């Protein structure tokens, strides 16, 4: 996929390079947990395992995600329901992501936890509802 001119997969209605591309390709730090969450969703749609691991907090980070293994998920859309700052350096984001795996539609409803260390947000873990 040519990511230069596409609308950002996170659903922001902006071009990828002006949205999540700033974090995935230009190495900028996402300023809020919600923006990090959106950029991680975009990383899933693009198969960017490197970015997903780099933004995963070290204490809960898996060794690999095996995104390339079959069957691949086709991500269809993201809806952020809630973004809540919890004290300094912690936040939760509730979202619904829709995807298709092997022709079947799935809906992932998750509350994710994030921490901010040295002005950089990281994904910690989440509860699937
Ligand atoms: Zn985006």
mmCIF file of C-alpha atoms and ligand atoms in Angstrom:
data_model
loop_
_atom_site.group_PDB
_atom_site.id
_atom_site.type_symbol
_atom_site.label_atom_id
_atom_site.label_comp_id
_atom_site.label_asym_id
_atom_site.label_seq_id
_atom_site.Cartn_x
_atom_site.Cartn_y
_atom_site.Cartn_z
ATOM 1 C CA UNK A 1 0.000 0.000 0.000
ATOM 2 C CA UNK A 2 1.267 3.465 -0.839
ATOM 3 C CA UNK A 3 0.851 5.163 2.501
ATOM 4 C CA UNK A 4 1.810 8.648 1.292
ATOM 5 C CA UNK A 5 -1.562 9.693 -0.027
ATOM 6 C CA UNK A 6 -4.009 7.484 1.850
ATOM 7 C CA UNK A 7 -6.437 8.613 4.474
ATOM 8 C CA UNK A 8 -5.130 7.520 7.809
ATOM 9 C CA UNK A 9 -6.438 4.053 8.759
ATOM 10 C CA UNK A 10 -7.231 5.308 12.291
ATOM 11 C CA UNK A 11 -10.274 7.114 10.879
ATOM 12 C CA UNK A 12 -9.172 10.654 11.672
ATOM 13 C CA UNK A 13 -10.028 11.876 8.141
ATOM 14 C CA UNK A 14 -6.489 13.239 7.826
ATOM 15 C CA UNK A 15 -3.812 12.030 5.473
ATOM 16 C CA UNK A 16 -1.633 9.295 6.898
ATOM 17 C CA UNK A 17 1.543 11.387 6.708
ATOM 18 C CA UNK A 18 -0.084 14.153 8.748
ATOM 19 C CA UNK A 19 -1.599 11.751 11.258
ATOM 20 C CA UNK A 20 -0.218 8.427 12.466
ATOM 21 C CA UNK A 21 2.610 8.563 9.917
ATOM 22 C CA UNK A 22 4.246 11.186 12.115
ATOM 23 C CA UNK A 23 4.692 8.545 14.806
ATOM 24 C CA UNK A 24 5.158 5.425 12.677
ATOM 25 C CA UNK A 25 7.500 6.856 10.073
ATOM 26 C CA UNK A 26 8.990 10.062 11.441
ATOM 27 C CA UNK A 27 9.737 8.915 14.963
ATOM 28 C CA UNK A 28 7.786 11.631 16.747
ATOM 29 C CA UNK A 29 6.398 10.765 20.175
ATOM 30 C CA UNK A 30 2.617 10.606 20.444
ATOM 31 C CA UNK A 31 1.545 13.471 22.750
ATOM 32 C CA UNK A 32 -1.378 11.625 24.383
ATOM 33 C CA UNK A 33 -2.395 8.056 25.127
ATOM 34 C CA UNK A 34 -5.295 8.349 22.683
ATOM 35 C CA UNK A 35 -3.013 9.400 19.856
ATOM 36 C CA UNK A 36 -0.650 6.573 20.693
ATOM 37 C CA UNK A 37 -3.579 4.161 20.697
ATOM 38 C CA UNK A 38 -4.684 5.397 17.270
ATOM 39 C CA UNK A 39 -1.171 5.072 15.902
ATOM 40 C CA UNK A 40 -0.947 1.530 17.265
ATOM 41 C CA UNK A 41 -4.224 0.634 15.541
ATOM 42 C CA UNK A 42 -2.772 2.039 12.315
ATOM 43 C CA UNK A 43 0.378 -0.034 12.917
ATOM 44 C CA UNK A 44 -1.802 -3.159 13.125
ATOM 45 C CA UNK A 45 -3.481 -2.297 9.810
ATOM 46 C CA UNK A 46 -0.071 -1.845 8.179
ATOM 47 C CA UNK A 47 1.572 -4.857 9.816
ATOM 48 C CA UNK A 48 4.115 -2.650 11.579
ATOM 49 C CA UNK A 49 5.198 -5.020 14.297
ATOM 50 C CA UNK A 50 8.344 -2.939 14.946
ATOM 51 C CA UNK A 51 6.233 0.043 15.985
ATOM 52 C CA UNK A 52 3.872 -2.034 18.105
ATOM 53 C CA UNK A 53 6.743 -3.549 20.060
ATOM 54 C CA UNK A 54 8.541 -0.204 20.419
ATOM 55 C CA UNK A 55 5.452 1.393 21.971
ATOM 56 C CA UNK A 56 4.737 -1.533 24.317
ATOM 57 C CA UNK A 57 5.825 -1.030 27.916
ATOM 58 C CA UNK A 58 8.829 -3.257 28.641
ATOM 59 C CA UNK A 59 7.209 -5.108 31.559
ATOM 60 C CA UNK A 60 4.340 -6.483 29.454
ATOM 61 C CA UNK A 61 5.893 -6.503 25.970
ATOM 62 C CA UNK A 62 5.727 -9.806 24.091
ATOM 63 C CA UNK A 63 8.793 -11.038 22.243
ATOM 64 C CA UNK A 64 6.976 -10.980 18.929
ATOM 65 C CA UNK A 65 3.458 -10.598 17.577
ATOM 66 C CA UNK A 66 3.722 -12.796 14.490
ATOM 67 C CA UNK A 67 1.493 -10.418 12.560
ATOM 68 C CA UNK A 68 2.589 -11.984 9.303
ATOM 69 C CA UNK A 69 1.294 -15.429 10.234
ATOM 70 C CA UNK A 70 -1.983 -16.639 8.717
ATOM 71 C CA UNK A 71 -4.817 -15.928 8.834
ATOM 72 C CA UNK A 72 -4.160 -12.216 8.635
ATOM 73 C CA UNK A 73 -6.693 -9.824 10.087
ATOM 74 C CA UNK A 74 -8.204 -7.207 7.827
ATOM 75 C CA UNK A 75 -8.823 -4.154 9.982
ATOM 76 C CA UNK A 76 -12.010 -2.288 9.102
ATOM 77 C CA UNK A 77 -12.274 0.624 11.494
ATOM 78 C CA UNK A 78 -11.597 2.171 14.851
ATOM 79 C CA UNK A 79 -13.887 4.017 17.214
ATOM 80 C CA UNK A 80 -12.402 5.617 20.333
ATOM 81 C CA UNK A 81 -15.071 5.720 23.042
ATOM 82 C CA UNK A 82 -13.244 7.257 25.972
ATOM 83 C CA UNK A 83 -9.870 8.722 26.890
ATOM 84 C CA UNK A 84 -9.253 9.295 30.564
ATOM 85 C CA UNK A 85 -6.142 10.697 32.162
ATOM 86 C CA UNK A 86 -5.540 9.010 35.528
ATOM 87 C CA UNK A 87 -3.124 11.012 37.599
ATOM 88 C CA UNK A 88 0.252 11.902 36.232
ATOM 89 C CA UNK A 89 1.562 9.621 33.570
ATOM 90 C CA UNK A 90 -1.295 7.140 33.388
ATOM 91 C CA UNK A 91 -4.306 6.947 31.127
ATOM 92 C CA UNK A 92 -6.932 4.553 29.846
ATOM 93 C CA UNK A 93 -8.452 4.483 26.385
ATOM 94 C CA UNK A 94 -11.607 2.562 25.563
ATOM 95 C CA UNK A 95 -12.103 1.659 21.942
ATOM 96 C CA UNK A 96 -13.856 -0.617 19.505
ATOM 97 C CA UNK A 97 -11.894 -1.992 16.588
ATOM 98 C CA UNK A 98 -13.549 -3.983 13.846
ATOM 99 C CA UNK A 99 -11.730 -6.572 11.790
ATOM 100 C CA UNK A 100 -12.266 -9.555 9.564
ATOM 101 C CA UNK A 101 -10.347 -12.778 10.018
ATOM 102 C CA UNK A 102 -10.785 -15.480 7.407
ATOM 103 C CA UNK A 103 -14.034 -13.934 6.174
ATOM 104 C CA UNK A 104 -15.586 -13.578 9.636
ATOM 105 C CA UNK A 105 -16.205 -10.185 11.188
ATOM 106 C CA UNK A 106 -15.021 -9.511 14.707
ATOM 107 C CA UNK A 107 -15.471 -6.611 17.051
ATOM 108 C CA UNK A 108 -12.773 -5.944 19.628
ATOM 109 C CA UNK A 109 -13.951 -3.800 22.531
ATOM 110 C CA UNK A 110 -11.056 -3.071 24.853
ATOM 111 C CA UNK A 111 -10.036 -0.790 27.675
ATOM 112 C CA UNK A 112 -6.296 -0.267 27.323
ATOM 113 C CA UNK A 113 -3.912 1.078 29.931
ATOM 114 C CA UNK A 114 -1.062 3.398 29.074
ATOM 115 C CA UNK A 115 1.846 4.912 30.996
ATOM 116 C CA UNK A 116 3.988 7.911 30.204
ATOM 117 C CA UNK A 117 7.722 7.620 30.928
ATOM 118 C CA UNK A 118 10.224 10.321 29.991
ATOM 119 C CA UNK A 119 7.533 12.123 27.941
ATOM 120 C CA UNK A 120 6.729 9.049 25.911
ATOM 121 C CA UNK A 121 3.500 7.068 26.103
ATOM 122 C CA UNK A 122 3.531 3.276 26.141
ATOM 123 C CA UNK A 123 0.815 0.650 25.923
ATOM 124 C CA UNK A 124 0.758 -1.531 29.065
ATOM 125 C CA UNK A 125 -2.162 -3.945 28.744
ATOM 126 C CA UNK A 126 -5.907 -4.051 28.293
ATOM 127 C CA UNK A 127 -9.170 -5.660 29.325
ATOM 128 C CA UNK A 128 -11.318 -7.051 26.551
ATOM 129 C CA UNK A 129 -14.983 -6.418 27.284
HETATM 130 ZN ZN1 LIG B 1 -4.074 8.318 12.222
#
